[in-house]
PDB file of C-alpha atoms in Angstrom:
ATOM      1  CA  MET A 855     161.638 154.681 108.576  1.00  0.00           C
ATOM      2  CA  LEU A 856     161.622 154.965 104.796  1.00  0.00           C
ATOM      3  CA  PHE A 857     164.875 155.766 102.999  1.00  0.00           C
ATOM      4  CA  ILE A 858     164.627 157.205  99.506  1.00  0.00           C
ATOM      5  CA  ALA A 859     167.617 156.638  97.241  1.00  0.00           C
ATOM      6  CA  ASP A 860     169.030 159.805  95.728  1.00  0.00           C
ATOM      7  CA  VAL A 861     170.387 157.802  92.771  1.00  0.00           C
ATOM      8  CA  LEU A 862     168.164 155.387  90.811  1.00  0.00           C
ATOM      9  CA  PRO A 863     169.096 153.089  87.900  1.00  0.00           C
ATOM     10  CA  ASP A 864     167.519 153.832  84.526  1.00  0.00           C
ATOM     11  CA  GLY A 865     165.944 150.659  83.224  1.00  0.00           C
ATOM     12  CA  PHE A 866     166.736 147.162  84.424  1.00  0.00           C
ATOM     13  CA  VAL A 867     169.021 146.537  87.395  1.00  0.00           C
ATOM     14  CA  THR A 868     170.377 143.387  85.748  1.00  0.00           C
ATOM     15  CA  LYS A 869     171.604 143.429  82.156  1.00  0.00           C
ATOM     16  CA  THR A 870     172.763 140.364  80.272  1.00  0.00           C
ATOM     17  CA  VAL A 871     175.043 140.970  77.291  1.00  0.00           C
ATOM     18  CA  SER A 872     177.310 138.927  75.063  1.00  0.00           C
ATOM     19  CA  VAL A 873     181.057 139.162  74.541  1.00  0.00           C
ATOM     20  CA  GLY A 874     181.802 141.995  72.108  1.00  0.00           C
ATOM     21  CA  ASP A 875     178.576 143.935  72.796  1.00  0.00           C
ATOM     22  CA  THR A 876     178.378 147.583  73.823  1.00  0.00           C
ATOM     23  CA  VAL A 877     176.353 148.361  76.951  1.00  0.00           C
ATOM     24  CA  THR A 878     175.225 151.604  78.542  1.00  0.00           C
ATOM     25  CA  LEU A 879     174.543 151.931  82.259  1.00  0.00           C
ATOM     26  CA  SER A 880     172.755 155.082  83.353  1.00  0.00           C
ATOM     27  CA  VAL A 881     171.181 156.551  86.451  1.00  0.00           C
ATOM     28  CA  THR A 882     168.839 159.340  87.438  1.00  0.00           C
ATOM     29  CA  THR A 883     169.916 161.779  90.121  1.00  0.00           C
ATOM     30  CA  GLY A 884     169.658 165.452  90.920  1.00  0.00           C
ATOM     31  CA  SER A 885     173.185 165.532  92.304  1.00  0.00           C
ATOM     32  CA  SER A 886     176.312 166.564  90.436  1.00  0.00           C
ATOM     33  CA  LYS A 887     178.493 164.695  92.963  1.00  0.00           C
ATOM     34  CA  LEU A 888     177.898 161.275  91.455  1.00  0.00           C
ATOM     35  CA  ARG A 889     180.523 158.559  92.039  1.00  0.00           C
ATOM     36  CA  TRP A 890     180.862 155.019  90.627  1.00  0.00           C
ATOM     37  CA  ARG A 891     182.203 151.700  91.864  1.00  0.00           C
ATOM     38  CA  LYS A 892     182.704 148.447  89.987  1.00  0.00           C
ATOM     39  CA  GLY A 893     183.031 145.354  92.139  1.00  0.00           C
ATOM     40  CA  GLY A 894     183.517 147.558  95.206  1.00  0.00           C
ATOM     41  CA  ARG A 895     186.413 149.544  93.688  1.00  0.00           C
ATOM     42  CA  LYS A 896     186.136 153.255  92.931  1.00  0.00           C
ATOM     43  CA  VAL A 897     186.225 154.192  89.244  1.00  0.00           C
ATOM     44  CA  ARG A 898     187.309 157.837  89.373  1.00  0.00           C
ATOM     45  CA  GLN A 899     187.196 158.484  85.611  1.00  0.00           C
ATOM     46  CA  TRP A 900     183.394 158.087  85.767  1.00  0.00           C
ATOM     47  CA  ASN A 901     182.914 160.677  88.563  1.00  0.00           C
ATOM     48  CA  GLY A 902     180.085 163.075  87.731  1.00  0.00           C
ATOM     49  CA  LEU A 903     178.768 160.947  84.813  1.00  0.00           C
ATOM     50  CA  LYS A 904     175.126 159.845  84.808  1.00  0.00           C
ATOM     51  CA  THR A 905     175.760 157.514  81.866  1.00  0.00           C
ATOM     52  CA  ILE A 906     178.695 155.203  81.212  1.00  0.00           C
ATOM     53  CA  THR A 907     179.231 153.208  78.028  1.00  0.00           C
ATOM     54  CA  LEU A 908     181.318 150.045  77.962  1.00  0.00           C
ATOM     55  CA  GLU A 909     182.399 148.980  74.476  1.00  0.00           C
ATOM     56  CA  SER A 910     183.558 145.581  73.256  1.00  0.00           C
ATOM     57  CA  ILE A 911     182.462 143.824  76.448  1.00  0.00           C
ATOM     58  CA  SER A 912     184.578 140.970  77.809  1.00  0.00           C
ATOM     59  CA  PRO A 913     183.915 138.626  80.746  1.00  0.00           C
ATOM     60  CA  LYS A 914     186.032 140.827  83.061  1.00  0.00           C
ATOM     61  CA  ASP A 915     183.415 143.601  82.609  1.00  0.00           C
ATOM     62  CA  GLY A 916     180.763 141.520  84.359  1.00  0.00           C
ATOM     63  CA  GLY A 917     179.892 142.285  87.964  1.00  0.00           C
ATOM     64  CA  ILE A 918     178.186 144.804  90.228  1.00  0.00           C
ATOM     65  CA  TYR A 919     178.211 148.504  89.345  1.00  0.00           C
ATOM     66  CA  GLN A 920     177.192 151.099  91.935  1.00  0.00           C
ATOM     67  CA  ALA A 921     176.385 154.788  91.399  1.00  0.00           C
ATOM     68  CA  TYR A 922     176.152 156.886  94.554  1.00  0.00           C
ATOM     69  CA  THR A 923     176.565 160.315  96.090  1.00  0.00           C
ATOM     70  CA  CYS A 924     177.412 158.996  99.551  1.00  0.00           C
ATOM     71  CA  ILE A 925     178.203 155.305 100.002  1.00  0.00           C
ATOM     72  CA  HIS A 926     176.194 155.237 103.236  1.00  0.00           C
ATOM     73  CA  LYS A 927     172.944 156.346 101.530  1.00  0.00           C
ATOM     74  CA  PRO A 928     170.690 154.125  99.419  1.00  0.00           C
ATOM     75  CA  HIS A 929     171.994 154.195  95.852  1.00  0.00           C
ATOM     76  CA  ALA A 930     171.796 152.542  92.436  1.00  0.00           C
ATOM     77  CA  CYS A 931     173.184 149.019  92.049  1.00  0.00           C
ATOM     78  CA  MET A 932     173.276 147.314  88.667  1.00  0.00           C
ATOM     79  CA  ARG A 933     174.443 143.825  87.771  1.00  0.00           C
ATOM     80  CA  LEU A 934     176.093 143.123  84.436  1.00  0.00           C
ATOM     81  CA  ILE A 935     176.171 139.501  83.256  1.00  0.00           C
ATOM     82  CA  VAL A 936     178.470 138.779  80.314  1.00  0.00           C
ATOM     83  CA  ARG A 937     177.770 135.651  78.269  1.00  0.00           C
ATOM     84  CA  ASN A 938     180.764 133.835  76.796  1.00  0.00           C
ATOM     85  CA  CYS A 939     179.245 133.554  73.332  1.00  0.00           C
ATOM     86  CA  ALA A 940     178.040 136.279  70.998  1.00  0.00           C
ATOM     87  CA  GLY A 941     174.372 136.826  70.139  1.00  0.00           C
ATOM     88  CA  ASN A 942     172.264 133.702  69.774  1.00  0.00           C
ATOM     89  CA  ARG A 943     175.160 131.241  70.084  1.00  0.00           C
ATOM     90  CA  PHE A 944     176.035 128.802  72.843  1.00  0.00           C
ATOM     91  CA  GLY A 945     178.148 125.735  73.493  1.00  0.00           C
ATOM     92  CA  LEU A 946     181.792 125.097  74.340  1.00  0.00           C
ATOM     93  CA  ASN A 947     182.974 126.605  71.038  1.00  0.00           C
ATOM     94  CA  CYS A 948     179.925 128.879  70.566  1.00  0.00           C
ATOM     95  CA  ASP A 949     179.015 126.751  67.554  1.00  0.00           C
ATOM     96  CA  GLN A 950     175.386 125.990  68.432  1.00  0.00           C
ATOM     97  CA  VAL A 951     172.442 128.279  67.655  1.00  0.00           C
ATOM     98  CA  CYS A 952     169.594 129.229  69.968  1.00  0.00           C
ATOM     99  CA  THR A 953     166.553 131.244  68.828  1.00  0.00           C
ATOM    100  CA  CYS A 954     164.671 133.350  71.385  1.00  0.00           C
ATOM    101  CA  TYR A 955     161.807 135.735  70.595  1.00  0.00           C
ATOM    102  CA  ASN A 956     160.309 138.864  72.181  1.00  0.00           C
ATOM    103  CA  GLY A 957     163.542 140.147  73.697  1.00  0.00           C
ATOM    104  CA  GLY A 958     164.586 136.838  75.243  1.00  0.00           C
ATOM    105  CA  TYR A 959     168.225 135.811  75.236  1.00  0.00           C
ATOM    106  CA  CYS A 960     170.029 132.518  75.103  1.00  0.00           C
ATOM    107  CA  ASN A 961     171.998 131.428  78.167  1.00  0.00           C
ATOM    108  CA  ASP A 962     175.286 129.521  77.965  1.00  0.00           C
ATOM    109  CA  VAL A 963     173.540 126.105  77.792  1.00  0.00           C
ATOM    110  CA  GLY A 964     171.048 127.014  75.043  1.00  0.00           C
ATOM    111  CA  GLU A 965     167.942 127.843  77.098  1.00  0.00           C
ATOM    112  CA  CYS A 966     165.999 131.038  76.457  1.00  0.00           C
ATOM    113  CA  ILE A 967     165.721 133.454  79.345  1.00  0.00           C
ATOM    114  CA  CYS A 968     162.447 135.293  78.750  1.00  0.00           C
ATOM    115  CA  PRO A 969     161.672 138.907  79.627  1.00  0.00           C
ATOM    116  CA  PRO A 970     158.721 139.689  81.934  1.00  0.00           C
ATOM    117  CA  GLY A 971     155.414 138.894  80.248  1.00  0.00           C
ATOM    118  CA  PHE A 972     156.709 136.073  78.033  1.00  0.00           C
ATOM    119  CA  SER A 973     157.288 132.350  78.485  1.00  0.00           C
ATOM    120  CA  GLY A 974     157.806 129.165  76.485  1.00  0.00           C
ATOM    121  CA  ASN A 975     160.936 127.406  75.263  1.00  0.00           C
ATOM    122  CA  SER A 976     161.638 130.292  72.863  1.00  0.00           C
ATOM    123  CA  CYS A 977     159.764 133.098  74.718  1.00  0.00           C
ATOM    124  CA  GLU A 978     157.039 132.788  72.095  1.00  0.00           C
ATOM    125  CA  VAL A 979     154.073 132.881  74.510  1.00  0.00           C
ATOM    126  CA  GLY A 980     152.753 136.268  75.601  1.00  0.00           C
ATOM    127  CA  ASN A 981     151.340 136.117  79.129  1.00  0.00           C
ATOM    128  CA  GLY A 982     149.752 139.568  79.156  1.00  0.00           C
ATOM    129  CA  THR A 983     151.267 140.266  82.577  1.00  0.00           C
ATOM    130  CA  ILE A 984     153.894 142.852  81.745  1.00  0.00           C
ATOM    131  CA  SER A 985     154.314 145.294  84.615  1.00  0.00           C
ATOM    132  CA  SER A 986     156.695 148.164  84.738  1.00  0.00           C
ATOM    133  CA  CYS A 987     159.403 148.608  87.300  1.00  0.00           C
ATOM    134  CA  PHE A 988     157.591 151.764  88.437  1.00  0.00           C
ATOM    135  CA  GLU A 989     154.415 149.792  89.171  1.00  0.00           C
ATOM    136  CA  SER A 990     156.412 147.239  91.177  1.00  0.00           C
ATOM    137  CA  ARG A 991     158.154 149.973  93.185  1.00  0.00           C
ATOM    138  CA  PHE A 992     154.815 151.682  93.801  1.00  0.00           C
ATOM    139  CA  LEU A 993     153.218 148.454  95.048  1.00  0.00           C
ATOM    140  CA  LEU A 994     156.196 147.730  97.304  1.00  0.00           C
ATOM    141  CA  LEU A 995     155.978 151.239  98.725  1.00  0.00           C
ATOM    142  CA  LEU A 996     152.260 150.789  99.435  1.00  0.00           C
ATOM    143  CA  LEU A 997     152.898 147.436 101.131  1.00  0.00           C
ATOM    144  CA  PHE A 998     155.723 148.969 103.162  1.00  0.00           C
ATOM    145  CA  LYS A 999     153.510 151.859 104.306  1.00  0.00           C
ATOM    146  CA  ARG A1000     150.744 149.434 105.349  1.00  0.00           C
ATOM    147  CA  VAL A1001     153.197 147.379 107.433  1.00  0.00           C
ATOM    148  CA  VAL A1002     154.798 150.438 109.051  1.00  0.00           C
ATOM    149  CA  ASN A1003     151.512 152.267 109.752  1.00  0.00           C
TER     150      ASN A1003
END
C-alpha cells in the first residue's frame, strides 16, 4: 500500500544554519488545516501557515519541525541544525576561519560539508552528479512499485 503525504517540505528536509541567521521553513499542501510541531510539541501560533520564518536563530531553535493536517497521516518533517559559530567561523571561541565553496558550509570542527554534486576539502570539485529531490523521489517510487507489483 502506498501512502501519499498531503504535506511536503519545500526544498531540503535538513537545513544547517549558524547562530544569528534567519531561516524559513515552508511546505506545500492543498489543505488550509495545516498544523505545526517543534520537537513533538504543538506550536499553535503557526496553525494555517505554509511558511514560518525564524529570526536571529539560537541553538534552542534546532530540532525537528513537523507540518501536518492529521498527525496519523504521512506529513512533512524538517530538521534544523544550528551551528554554534556564525558564518565561516569555527573553534571554541569561533575565532578560526573555514572557507567552503559552491554552497558548502563549515561544521563546528572546521570541515566543509559539501552539497550534493560537490566534493573536496573545500567543496571545490564538481562531480557532475547533481540530482534533484524530485528525481530521487521518482526513482524511489518506481523501485517501490516494482517491489510491490
